[in-house]
Short mmCIF file of C-alpha atoms (C1' of nucleotides) in Angstrom, two decimals:
data_model
loop_
_atom_site.label_atom_id
_atom_site.label_comp_id
_atom_site.label_asym_id
_atom_site.label_seq_id
_atom_site.Cartn_x
_atom_site.Cartn_y
_atom_site.Cartn_z
CA MET A 1 31.98 -9.07 -1.91
CA ALA A 2 32.13 -6.24 0.52
CA SER A 3 31.72 -2.66 -0.55
CA SER A 4 34.70 -0.37 -0.57
CA SER A 5 33.35 1.58 2.37
CA THR A 6 33.32 -1.49 4.58
CA GLN A 7 36.67 -2.53 3.29
CA THR A 8 38.15 0.60 4.72
CA ASP A 9 36.47 -0.02 8.04
CA LEU A 10 38.71 -2.96 8.72
CA GLN A 11 41.75 -0.75 8.31
CA ARG A 12 40.48 2.52 9.62
CA TYR A 13 40.27 1.42 13.22
CA PRO A 14 43.14 0.30 15.40
CA ARG A 15 42.90 -3.30 16.41
CA PRO A 16 43.52 -4.88 19.80
CA SER A 17 45.84 -7.73 20.53
CA LEU A 18 43.75 -10.81 21.24
CA ALA A 19 44.78 -13.22 23.96
CA ILE A 20 43.40 -16.21 25.80
CA ASP A 21 43.89 -17.45 29.33
CA VAL A 22 42.75 -20.79 30.65
CA ALA A 23 41.83 -22.12 34.07
CA LEU A 24 42.51 -25.83 33.78
CA LEU A 25 40.90 -27.53 36.75
CA THR A 26 41.41 -31.00 38.12
CA VAL A 27 40.56 -33.08 41.16
CA VAL A 28 43.60 -34.09 43.15
CA PRO A 29 43.19 -37.54 44.76
CA GLY A 30 43.95 -38.11 48.41
CA TYR A 31 42.34 -38.60 51.79
CA ARG A 32 39.83 -35.96 50.82
CA PRO A 33 40.11 -35.26 47.10
CA HIS A 34 40.17 -31.57 46.34
CA LEU A 35 40.10 -29.14 43.46
CA GLY A 36 43.34 -28.05 41.81
CA VAL A 37 44.32 -25.64 39.07
CA VAL A 38 47.19 -25.96 36.61
CA LEU A 39 49.71 -23.10 36.82
CA VAL A 40 52.77 -22.23 34.77
CA ARG A 41 55.74 -20.04 35.56
CA HIS A 42 56.00 -16.63 34.01
CA ARG A 43 59.14 -14.54 34.10
CA ASN A 44 58.45 -11.04 32.89
CA GLY A 45 56.00 -9.74 35.43
CA ASP A 46 56.68 -6.52 37.25
CA GLY A 47 57.12 -8.40 40.51
CA GLY A 48 59.59 -10.86 39.08
CA PRO A 49 58.93 -14.50 38.30
CA GLY A 50 55.80 -16.17 39.57
CA TRP A 51 52.97 -18.54 38.84
CA CYS A 52 49.95 -17.76 36.69
CA LEU A 53 47.32 -19.34 34.51
CA PRO A 54 48.52 -20.42 31.07
CA GLY A 55 47.82 -17.82 28.40
CA THR A 56 48.96 -16.66 25.00
CA PHE A 57 48.22 -14.36 22.12
CA VAL A 58 45.92 -15.71 19.45
CA HIS A 59 47.62 -16.19 16.11
CA GLU A 60 46.14 -15.11 12.82
CA GLY A 61 43.75 -17.66 11.41
CA GLU A 62 43.60 -19.47 14.72
CA ARG A 63 40.48 -20.37 16.67
CA LEU A 64 40.35 -19.37 20.32
CA ALA A 65 39.99 -22.99 21.37
CA ASP A 66 43.02 -23.91 19.28
CA ALA A 67 45.07 -21.20 20.95
CA VAL A 68 44.09 -22.70 24.29
CA ARG A 69 45.17 -26.15 23.13
CA ARG A 70 48.41 -24.76 21.79
CA VAL A 71 49.39 -23.01 25.00
CA LEU A 72 48.57 -26.07 27.08
CA ARG A 73 50.65 -28.22 24.80
CA ASP A 74 53.60 -25.83 24.59
CA LYS A 75 53.71 -24.60 28.15
CA ALA A 76 52.38 -27.56 30.09
CA GLY A 77 52.70 -30.53 27.75
CA LEU A 78 49.00 -31.30 28.06
CA SER A 79 46.58 -32.35 25.37
CA GLY A 80 43.05 -33.53 24.79
CA VAL A 81 41.19 -30.60 26.25
CA ASP A 82 37.98 -28.99 25.02
CA PRO A 83 37.96 -25.47 26.45
CA ARG A 84 34.82 -23.51 27.28
CA GLN A 85 34.57 -19.77 26.90
CA LEU A 86 33.95 -17.96 30.15
CA HIS A 87 34.26 -14.21 29.78
CA VAL A 88 35.99 -11.47 27.85
CA PHE A 89 38.20 -9.11 29.85
CA ASP A 90 38.32 -5.87 27.94
CA ASP A 91 39.55 -3.06 30.17
CA PRO A 92 41.77 -1.00 27.86
CA ALA A 93 44.08 -0.27 30.79
CA ARG A 94 44.36 -3.90 31.82
CA ASP A 95 47.76 -4.37 30.28
CA PRO A 96 50.43 -1.68 30.52
CA ARG A 97 51.93 -2.91 27.27
CA GLY A 98 48.94 -1.81 25.24
CA TRP A 99 45.44 -2.70 24.17
CA VAL A 100 45.04 -6.39 24.92
CA VAL A 101 41.66 -8.09 25.08
CA THR A 102 41.67 -11.55 26.59
CA VAL A 103 39.09 -14.32 26.47
CA ALA A 104 39.06 -16.41 29.64
CA HIS A 105 38.53 -20.13 29.17
CA ALA A 106 38.03 -23.10 31.45
CA ASP A 107 38.48 -26.80 31.12
CA THR A 108 39.16 -29.91 33.15
CA ILE A 109 41.77 -32.61 33.04
CA ARG A 110 42.32 -35.82 34.94
CA ALA A 111 44.91 -35.64 37.66
CA GLU A 112 46.82 -38.60 36.23
CA ASP A 113 47.33 -36.76 32.97
CA VAL A 114 48.94 -33.81 34.72
CA ASP A 115 51.06 -35.78 37.14
CA THR A 116 52.81 -37.82 34.49
CA HIS A 117 54.17 -34.67 32.99
CA ARG A 118 54.66 -32.57 36.05
CA SER A 119 57.47 -34.77 37.32
CA SER A 120 59.59 -33.86 34.32
CA ASP A 121 58.79 -30.18 34.16
CA HIS A 122 59.54 -27.67 36.84
CA ASP A 123 57.60 -24.91 35.13
CA VAL A 124 54.23 -26.56 35.61
CA THR A 125 52.39 -27.24 38.84
CA VAL A 126 48.97 -27.91 40.26
CA ALA A 127 47.88 -25.59 43.05
CA PRO A 128 45.13 -26.58 45.48
CA VAL A 129 41.99 -24.45 45.23
CA GLU A 130 39.99 -23.55 48.32
CA GLY A 131 36.42 -22.44 48.06
CA THR A 132 34.36 -22.06 44.96
CA GLY A 133 32.95 -19.15 43.00
CA ALA A 134 33.71 -15.73 44.42
CA SER A 135 35.52 -17.24 47.39
CA ALA A 136 37.79 -19.47 45.32
CA ARG A 137 41.48 -19.02 46.06
CA ALA A 138 44.50 -20.92 44.84
CA GLN A 139 47.16 -21.84 47.37
CA LEU A 140 50.24 -20.80 45.45
CA PRO A 141 53.74 -22.25 45.80
CA ASP A 142 56.83 -20.26 46.77
CA ARG A 143 54.97 -18.03 49.20
CA GLN A 144 53.29 -16.25 46.29
CA ARG A 145 50.21 -14.53 47.63
CA THR A 146 48.00 -13.77 44.66
CA LEU A 147 47.55 -14.57 41.02
CA PRO A 148 48.58 -11.77 38.64
CA TYR A 149 46.35 -9.85 36.21
CA ASP A 150 42.70 -10.93 36.24
CA HIS A 151 43.65 -14.52 36.91
CA ALA A 152 42.04 -14.69 40.35
CA GLU A 153 38.78 -13.59 38.80
CA ILE A 154 39.08 -16.12 36.01
CA LEU A 155 39.56 -18.82 38.63
CA SER A 156 36.43 -17.66 40.41
CA VAL A 157 34.33 -17.81 37.28
CA ALA A 158 35.81 -21.16 36.27
CA THR A 159 35.13 -22.87 39.60
CA GLU A 160 31.64 -21.45 39.76
CA ASP A 161 30.89 -22.64 36.25
CA LEU A 162 32.13 -26.13 37.09
CA ARG A 163 30.16 -26.24 40.33
CA ARG A 164 26.95 -25.42 38.53
CA ARG A 165 27.52 -28.08 35.93
CA TYR A 166 28.19 -30.73 38.55
CA ALA A 167 25.02 -29.88 40.45
CA GLU A 168 22.94 -31.36 37.65
CA ALA A 169 24.64 -34.40 36.22
CA PRO A 170 27.17 -37.05 37.25
CA ASP A 171 30.69 -35.94 36.38
CA PRO A 172 29.71 -34.06 33.21
CA ALA A 173 33.33 -33.12 32.53
CA GLY A 174 34.52 -36.72 32.66
CA LEU A 175 37.01 -36.27 35.47
CA LEU A 176 36.49 -39.90 36.47
CA PRO A 177 37.47 -42.76 34.18
CA GLU A 178 34.66 -45.26 33.70
CA PRO A 179 33.63 -47.43 35.34
CA PHE A 180 33.48 -45.88 38.79
CA THR A 181 31.79 -46.45 42.12
CA LEU A 182 29.32 -44.08 43.70
CA LEU A 183 31.89 -43.31 46.38
CA GLN A 184 34.39 -42.17 43.78
CA LEU A 185 31.76 -40.14 42.01
CA ARG A 186 30.63 -38.54 45.23
CA GLN A 187 34.17 -37.59 46.21
CA VAL A 188 34.66 -35.85 42.88
CA HIS A 189 31.41 -33.97 43.32
CA GLU A 190 32.37 -33.01 46.85
CA ALA A 191 35.67 -31.64 45.60
CA VAL A 192 34.00 -29.66 42.84
CA GLY A 193 31.17 -28.45 45.04
CA GLY A 194 33.42 -27.64 47.95
CA ARG A 195 31.14 -29.23 50.50
CA PRO A 196 30.28 -32.71 51.80
CA LEU A 197 27.32 -34.56 50.30
CA GLN A 198 25.17 -37.24 51.88
CA LYS A 199 25.69 -40.61 50.33
CA ASP A 200 22.07 -41.71 50.22
CA THR A 201 20.69 -38.50 48.80
CA PHE A 202 23.54 -38.32 46.35
CA ARG A 203 22.98 -41.88 45.19
CA ARG A 204 19.30 -41.37 44.58
CA ARG A 205 19.85 -38.21 42.64
CA MET A 206 22.59 -39.62 40.46
CA GLU A 207 21.31 -43.15 39.86
CA PRO A 208 18.81 -42.13 37.14
CA HIS A 209 21.74 -40.79 35.14
CA LEU A 210 23.94 -43.85 35.61
CA ILE A 211 24.08 -47.30 34.08
CA ALA A 212 25.17 -50.16 36.30
CA THR A 213 27.77 -52.45 34.79
CA ASP A 214 28.02 -56.18 35.50
CA ASP A 215 31.09 -55.63 37.62
CA ARG A 216 31.75 -54.71 41.21
CA THR A 217 34.87 -53.69 43.03
CA THR A 218 36.99 -56.46 44.49
CA GLY A 219 39.81 -56.72 46.96
CA THR A 220 38.72 -53.77 49.05
CA THR A 221 37.55 -53.82 52.61
CA GLY A 222 33.84 -53.84 53.21
CA ARG A 223 31.08 -54.75 50.87
CA PRO A 224 32.05 -54.53 47.16
CA ALA A 225 30.58 -51.59 45.31
CA GLN A 226 28.65 -51.60 42.08
CA LEU A 227 30.50 -50.10 39.12
CA PHE A 228 28.69 -47.56 36.94
CA ARG A 229 29.00 -45.61 33.71
CA ARG A 230 27.44 -42.30 32.78
CA ALA A 231 24.09 -42.71 31.04
CA ASP A 232 24.07 -39.34 29.30
CA SER A 233 27.27 -40.27 27.54
CA ARG A 234 27.43 -37.03 25.59
CA ALA A 235 25.28 -34.15 24.43
CA GLN A 236 25.19 -31.77 27.32
CA SER A 237 26.44 -28.27 26.68
CA PRO A 238 24.70 -24.93 27.14
CA GLU A 239 26.15 -23.49 23.96
CA ALA A 240 29.36 -23.30 22.01
CA PRO A 241 28.58 -22.20 18.51
CA GLU A 242 30.38 -20.45 15.72
CA GLY A 243 30.01 -17.95 13.21
CA ARG A 244 29.95 -14.79 11.12
CA ALA A 245 30.29 -11.07 10.61
CA GLN A 246 29.37 -7.50 10.82
CA PRO A 247 27.43 -4.79 9.04
CA MET B 1 45.36 -11.12 31.15
CA ALA B 2 47.66 -12.69 28.82
CA SER B 3 51.04 -14.18 28.76
CA SER B 4 54.67 -14.19 29.58
CA SER B 5 55.57 -12.24 26.49
CA THR B 6 57.67 -9.25 25.77
CA GLN B 7 56.92 -5.86 24.36
CA THR B 8 57.66 -7.09 20.88
CA ASP B 9 54.88 -9.66 21.00
CA LEU B 10 52.26 -6.98 20.81
CA GLN B 11 53.60 -5.97 17.44
CA ARG B 12 54.86 -9.29 16.18
CA TYR B 13 51.46 -10.86 15.73
CA PRO B 14 48.69 -9.70 13.44
CA ARG B 15 45.66 -8.44 15.29
CA PRO B 16 41.99 -9.10 14.56
CA SER B 17 39.30 -6.50 14.13
CA LEU B 18 37.09 -6.58 17.20
CA ALA B 19 33.35 -6.13 16.87
CA ILE B 20 30.23 -6.42 18.98
CA ASP B 21 26.68 -7.40 18.17
CA VAL B 22 23.74 -6.99 20.49
CA ALA B 23 20.39 -8.70 20.85
CA LEU B 24 18.23 -6.09 22.54
CA LEU B 25 15.08 -7.80 23.78
CA THR B 26 11.82 -6.31 24.93
CA VAL B 27 8.30 -7.38 25.80
CA VAL B 28 5.72 -5.97 23.42
CA PRO B 29 2.43 -5.21 25.17
CA GLY B 30 -0.88 -6.41 23.77
CA TYR B 31 -3.58 -9.01 24.18
CA ARG B 32 -0.87 -11.52 24.89
CA PRO B 33 2.41 -9.71 25.49
CA HIS B 34 5.26 -11.28 23.58
CA LEU B 35 9.00 -11.07 23.18
CA GLY B 36 10.52 -8.72 20.62
CA VAL B 37 14.00 -7.92 19.39
CA VAL B 38 15.33 -4.58 18.16
CA LEU B 39 16.58 -4.65 14.58
CA VAL B 40 18.30 -2.05 12.43
CA ARG B 41 18.64 -1.78 8.69
CA HIS B 42 21.93 -2.60 7.05
CA ARG B 43 22.72 -1.76 3.47
CA ASN B 44 25.96 -3.39 2.52
CA GLY B 45 25.14 -7.07 2.74
CA ASP B 46 25.59 -9.43 -0.17
CA GLY B 47 21.86 -9.83 -0.54
CA GLY B 48 21.14 -6.11 -0.57
CA PRO B 49 19.51 -4.18 2.25
CA GLY B 50 17.92 -5.99 5.14
CA TRP B 51 17.40 -6.14 8.87
CA CYS B 52 19.94 -7.33 11.39
CA LEU B 53 21.01 -6.97 14.99
CA PRO B 54 22.88 -3.74 15.78
CA GLY B 55 26.64 -4.16 15.69
CA THR B 56 29.85 -2.19 15.29
CA PHE B 57 33.58 -2.31 15.49
CA VAL B 58 35.12 -1.57 18.87
CA HIS B 59 37.16 1.61 18.95
CA GLU B 60 40.54 1.92 20.56
CA GLY B 61 40.37 2.55 24.28
CA GLU B 62 36.69 1.61 24.32
CA ARG B 63 35.05 -0.99 26.55
CA LEU B 64 32.88 -3.60 24.88
CA ALA B 65 29.87 -2.44 26.84
CA ASP B 66 30.51 1.12 25.73
CA ALA B 67 30.65 0.04 22.12
CA VAL B 68 27.28 -1.60 22.62
CA ARG B 69 25.88 1.59 24.11
CA ARG B 70 27.35 3.62 21.31
CA VAL B 71 25.83 1.55 18.54
CA LEU B 72 22.44 1.57 20.21
CA ARG B 73 22.59 5.30 20.58
CA ASP B 74 23.85 5.99 17.06
CA LYS B 75 21.86 3.43 15.14
CA ALA B 76 18.70 3.16 17.20
CA GLY B 77 18.64 6.25 19.40
CA LEU B 78 18.40 4.14 22.54
CA SER B 79 20.15 4.65 25.85
CA GLY B 80 20.33 3.36 29.37
CA VAL B 81 21.27 -0.23 28.67
CA ASP B 82 23.63 -2.49 30.58
CA PRO B 83 24.70 -5.18 28.15
CA ARG B 84 25.69 -8.71 29.15
CA GLN B 85 28.37 -10.68 27.33
CA LEU B 86 27.09 -13.85 25.74
CA HIS B 87 29.67 -15.48 23.52
CA VAL B 88 32.65 -14.79 21.31
CA PHE B 89 32.35 -15.79 17.66
CA ASP B 90 35.86 -16.40 16.43
CA ASP B 91 35.80 -18.39 13.20
CA PRO B 92 38.59 -16.82 11.14
CA ALA B 93 36.56 -17.41 7.97
CA ARG B 94 33.44 -15.84 9.43
CA ASP B 95 33.86 -12.59 7.58
CA PRO B 96 35.05 -12.48 3.96
CA ARG B 97 36.54 -9.05 4.57
CA GLY B 98 39.15 -10.39 6.94
CA TRP B 99 39.82 -11.51 10.48
CA VAL B 100 36.93 -10.19 12.55
CA VAL B 101 36.16 -11.48 16.02
CA THR B 102 32.80 -10.45 17.43
CA VAL B 103 31.48 -10.55 20.97
CA ALA B 104 27.75 -11.17 21.15
CA HIS B 105 25.86 -9.24 23.80
CA ALA B 106 22.32 -9.18 25.13
CA ASP B 107 20.24 -6.69 27.02
CA THR B 108 16.66 -5.64 27.61
CA ILE B 109 14.73 -2.44 27.18
CA ARG B 110 11.20 -1.35 27.98
CA ALA B 111 8.85 -1.29 25.04
CA GLU B 112 7.89 2.33 25.71
CA ASP B 113 11.49 3.42 25.34
CA VAL B 114 11.74 1.88 21.89
CA ASP B 115 8.41 3.03 20.60
CA THR B 116 8.99 6.68 21.32
CA HIS B 117 11.92 6.65 18.98
CA ARG B 118 10.73 4.17 16.42
CA SER B 119 8.03 6.50 15.15
CA SER B 120 10.66 8.96 14.02
CA ASP B 121 13.14 6.50 12.58
CA HIS B 122 12.48 4.15 9.72
CA ASP B 123 15.74 2.32 10.15
CA VAL B 124 14.79 0.79 13.49
CA THR B 125 12.10 -1.77 14.22
CA VAL B 126 11.06 -4.37 16.76
CA ALA B 127 10.46 -7.84 15.37
CA PRO B 128 8.35 -10.37 17.27
CA VAL B 129 10.27 -13.40 18.52
CA GLU B 130 8.69 -16.84 18.54
CA GLY B 131 10.03 -19.58 20.71
CA THR B 132 12.97 -19.42 23.06
CA GLY B 133 16.47 -20.83 23.10
CA ALA B 134 17.39 -22.99 20.13
CA SER B 135 13.91 -22.63 18.65
CA ALA B 136 13.82 -18.85 18.87
CA ARG B 137 13.04 -17.13 15.57
CA ALA B 138 12.40 -13.52 14.73
CA GLN B 139 9.52 -12.69 12.40
CA LEU B 140 11.23 -10.24 10.10
CA PRO B 141 9.61 -7.39 8.16
CA ASP B 142 9.68 -7.04 4.38
CA ARG B 143 9.42 -10.75 3.73
CA GLN B 144 12.98 -11.21 4.91
CA ARG B 145 13.42 -14.87 5.86
CA THR B 146 16.47 -15.08 8.06
CA LEU B 147 18.86 -12.95 10.03
CA PRO B 148 22.29 -12.55 8.43
CA TYR B 149 25.66 -13.66 9.80
CA ASP B 150 25.44 -15.43 13.18
CA HIS B 151 22.61 -13.21 14.28
CA ALA B 152 20.04 -16.00 14.51
CA GLU B 153 22.34 -17.86 16.83
CA ILE B 154 22.94 -14.78 18.95
CA LEU B 155 19.18 -14.42 19.29
CA SER B 156 18.93 -18.02 20.44
CA VAL B 157 21.54 -17.58 23.11
CA ALA B 158 20.07 -14.25 24.22
CA THR B 159 16.53 -15.55 24.65
CA GLU B 160 17.74 -18.64 26.44
CA ASP B 161 19.83 -16.56 28.80
CA LEU B 162 16.88 -14.31 29.56
CA ARG B 163 14.56 -17.26 30.10
CA ARG B 164 16.91 -18.79 32.65
CA ARG B 165 17.20 -15.53 34.56
CA TYR B 166 13.43 -15.10 34.71
CA ALA B 167 12.91 -18.61 36.05
CA GLU B 168 14.45 -17.58 39.36
CA ALA B 169 13.44 -14.07 40.24
CA PRO B 170 10.69 -11.55 39.49
CA ASP B 171 11.57 -9.47 36.46
CA PRO B 172 15.30 -9.38 37.15
CA ALA B 173 15.94 -7.25 34.07
CA GLY B 174 13.47 -4.60 35.15
CA LEU B 175 11.23 -4.78 32.09
CA LEU B 176 8.29 -3.64 34.24
CA PRO B 177 8.19 -0.21 35.84
CA GLU B 178 7.38 -0.32 39.55
CA PRO B 179 4.93 -0.68 41.02
CA PHE B 180 3.22 -3.51 39.16
CA THR B 181 0.50 -6.08 39.70
CA LEU B 182 1.04 -9.81 39.77
CA LEU B 183 -0.89 -10.08 36.53
CA GLN B 184 1.47 -7.70 34.80
CA LEU B 185 4.45 -9.53 36.23
CA ARG B 186 3.11 -12.88 35.16
CA GLN B 187 2.45 -11.70 31.62
CA VAL B 188 6.04 -10.53 31.32
CA HIS B 189 7.29 -13.86 32.60
CA GLU B 190 5.02 -15.71 30.20
CA ALA B 191 6.39 -13.69 27.31
CA VAL B 192 9.97 -14.33 28.33
CA GLY B 193 9.38 -18.00 29.10
CA GLY B 194 7.32 -18.59 26.02
CA ARG B 195 4.64 -20.54 27.85
CA PRO B 196 1.62 -19.88 30.08
CA LEU B 197 2.04 -19.92 33.86
CA GLN B 198 -0.54 -20.67 36.52
CA LYS B 199 -1.50 -17.65 38.52
CA ASP B 200 -1.60 -19.28 41.94
CA THR B 201 1.66 -21.15 41.61
CA PHE B 202 3.31 -18.10 40.12
CA ARG B 203 2.07 -15.87 42.91
CA ARG B 204 3.33 -18.16 45.63
CA ARG B 205 6.73 -18.47 44.05
CA MET B 206 7.18 -14.75 43.46
CA GLU B 207 5.63 -13.30 46.61
CA PRO B 208 8.69 -13.95 48.81
CA HIS B 209 10.69 -11.76 46.43
CA LEU B 210 8.17 -8.95 46.33
CA ILE B 211 7.20 -6.12 48.64
CA ALA B 212 3.58 -5.04 48.71
CA THR B 213 3.01 -1.32 48.48
CA ASP B 214 0.15 0.52 50.15
CA ASP B 215 -1.56 1.01 46.82
CA ARG B 216 -3.90 -1.03 44.67
CA THR B 217 -5.08 -0.61 41.13
CA THR B 218 -8.17 1.49 40.62
CA GLY B 219 -10.64 2.10 37.84
CA THR B 220 -10.26 -1.34 36.30
CA THR B 221 -12.91 -3.97 36.05
CA GLY B 222 -12.95 -6.65 38.71
CA ARG B 223 -11.36 -6.62 42.10
CA PRO B 224 -8.48 -4.15 42.45
CA ALA B 225 -5.01 -5.71 42.51
CA GLN B 226 -2.25 -5.19 45.01
CA LEU B 227 0.75 -3.26 43.70
CA PHE B 228 4.24 -4.61 44.36
CA ARG B 229 7.90 -3.74 44.06
CA ARG B 230 10.86 -6.06 43.69
CA ALA B 231 12.33 -7.00 47.06
CA ASP B 232 15.78 -8.03 45.83
CA SER B 233 16.35 -4.63 44.30
CA ARG B 234 19.84 -5.75 43.39
CA ALA B 235 22.23 -8.57 44.22
CA GLN B 236 21.10 -12.05 43.34
CA SER B 237 23.34 -14.95 44.26
CA PRO B 238 22.56 -18.55 43.30
CA GLU B 239 23.23 -20.16 46.65
CA ALA B 240 22.02 -23.58 47.72
CA PRO B 241 22.69 -24.12 51.41
CA GLU B 242 22.51 -27.48 53.10
CA GLY B 243 21.35 -28.71 56.44
CA ARG B 244 18.10 -29.15 58.21
CA ALA B 245 16.35 -27.41 61.07
CA GLN B 246 16.69 -28.90 64.49
CA PRO B 247 13.64 -30.27 66.32
"C1'" DC C 1 -27.43 -8.73 41.06
"C1'" DG C 2 -23.92 -10.45 37.48
"C1'" DA C 3 -19.52 -10.20 35.33
"C1'" DA C 4 -14.81 -10.01 35.91
"C1'" DT C 5 -10.64 -10.18 38.12
"C1'" DA C 6 -7.80 -10.87 42.65
"C1'" DG C 7 -6.45 -13.68 46.18
"C1'" DT C 8 -6.56 -18.01 49.31
"C1'" DG C 9 -7.48 -22.96 50.97
"C1'" DT C 10 -6.34 -27.31 50.30
"C1'" DC C 11 -5.18 -31.69 48.24
"C1'" DT C 12 -1.79 -34.49 45.77
"C1'" DC C 13 2.62 -35.70 44.11
"C1'" DT C 14 7.39 -35.38 43.93
"C1'" DT C 15 11.75 -34.81 45.90
"C1'" DA C 16 15.53 -33.64 49.15
"C1'" DG C 17 17.24 -34.60 53.48
"C1'" DA C 18 18.05 -37.31 57.44
"C1'" DC C 19 18.35 -41.46 60.10
"C1'" DA C 20 18.69 -46.16 60.48
"C1'" DA C 21 18.39 -50.89 59.20
"C1'" DT C 22 20.11 -54.51 56.24
"C1'" DA C 23 23.65 -56.75 52.96
"C1'" DT C 24 28.18 -58.47 51.84
"C1'" DA C 25 32.72 -58.34 51.54
"C1'" DT C 26 37.76 -58.65 54.16
"C1'" DA C 27 40.76 -59.62 58.11
"C1'" DT D 1 33.44 -63.10 64.48
"C1'" DA D 2 34.45 -58.10 64.13
"C1'" DT D 3 34.72 -54.41 61.07
"C1'" DA D 4 34.02 -51.66 57.17
"C1'" DT D 5 31.64 -50.23 53.43
"C1'" DA D 6 27.44 -50.57 50.17
"C1'" DT D 7 22.66 -50.42 49.55
"C1'" DT D 8 17.86 -49.82 50.72
"C1'" DG D 9 13.64 -48.58 53.74
"C1'" DT D 10 11.25 -45.09 55.67
"C1'" DC D 11 9.92 -40.84 57.83
"C1'" DT D 12 9.52 -35.79 57.43
"C1'" DA D 13 9.41 -31.35 55.41
"C1'" DA D 14 9.13 -28.34 51.61
"C1'" DG D 15 7.59 -27.11 47.22
"C1'" DA D 16 5.14 -27.42 42.62
"C1'" DG D 17 0.97 -28.07 40.41
"C1'" DA D 18 -3.86 -28.27 40.05
"C1'" DC D 19 -8.55 -27.25 41.33
"C1'" DA D 20 -11.91 -24.77 43.48
"C1'" DC D 21 -13.60 -21.53 46.60
"C1'" DT D 22 -13.91 -16.79 48.53
"C1'" DA D 23 -13.30 -11.57 48.04
"C1'" DT D 24 -13.99 -7.17 45.95
"C1'" DT D 25 -14.75 -4.09 42.59
"C1'" DC D 26 -17.71 -1.96 38.45
"C1'" DG D 27 -21.89 -1.44 35.80
#
DNA sequence: CGAATAGTGTCTCTTAGACAATATATA
DNA sequence: TATATATTGTCTAAGAGACACTATTCG
């Protein structure tokens, strides 16, 4: 067990409130598919009601990732996410209410999974995102100009993180249901990367990481397209470990 | 920032203790320079005294980076670091003393700056590190086998992070004092990367990011070497433009 | 001169990018 | 057949890697 001196350490120092925020990204289908971010309404901001990223305080005994899942379930009715840690925002003056440290997270979700719920909930929306990385900006509803708190920065880091992951492998976040065509895959990558990609170069770079199925598209105009699955089915994360304590 | 909550929320929920740990890496000079990590003695572990990464609780009103600087100053007498966040370890059962969330950090320091202090302090040492990333392991003094807590994992993430940064640019962490020769630079990169590099390929890849000074080495055996400085003194953005030159 | 290290020439191989030809479906 | 999309062939340029040659110092 711990010595008495360390025991007191846990109580000697004031403790911060611990929160999480999450940038849940998706690709919105359409003429040119584009990146979107899930927003929820908040009511107690200084500037009145508005849209922001989902966030919550972490409960005792709760994992950060579980707090992210909880807030997405409670506030947006979404499930099945696997959030990634992005960054800790720790400015003591960040929150006028007191000392609140927040851990920014990111994840992705398929557009279909958001849409089914959005129709029945006016407190959840998907805002289009323009640009990626430092230039990423959400086009907010209701003439709202900016995201509150550090949320714009979280969105920047989240889109940049996603862009980097998509530069290497085909749809590593699984935004596309299998099987898919190379056109569908390329459109998702264009949305995530924020720029057009050439179809031949893209095909040659992705094909080593894909497995062709026996099927092709049918009923569409033009030549039918081969349907593929991801070859690297799983096992592809920089790090996400767990752990331990303190001297 | 956090959530659509009221003043009472800050007090309604229990709060975790917030800690930091830091993997302070350096390159130890010698026949073949190699990676090292700064360790401090701790006394209150279950298994008696031993070596571990420096860590501390975060004080109220303190930034995480400042807590890192404080612990390095107080426990190791080191200063002038600029820590990078790596990962949050949040398992509620991590620490038997209670709910302690720790933010792992990494930074680098020049070997000279450690050595000057180490001679006068028996509670600080630099342990050689073998391997990089998941296979990174510190060779501990006093027949100690493993690092306590999650510290081995923090070391893995820290070395991997450093390796990735050094793959792009010349000595981005500034481990080498300017000016330096290409041999010195290559040895540092070999230590960080954990593998030998070819001198001609290395030179050609680094030269665009270097500025030759008017000086050369003198007094050494063999042909004198050109002395360089880093060209990208600061600011390094991972951009990947597209398009081709016109005929 | 000989040893030792620095720096360059050059060849090969791989890959991204661009353009264009060919293949196969629907209307 | 006309049209639209998928797929492949091929050329070019850039870059990594490897090998070997030249350059310049000290003793």
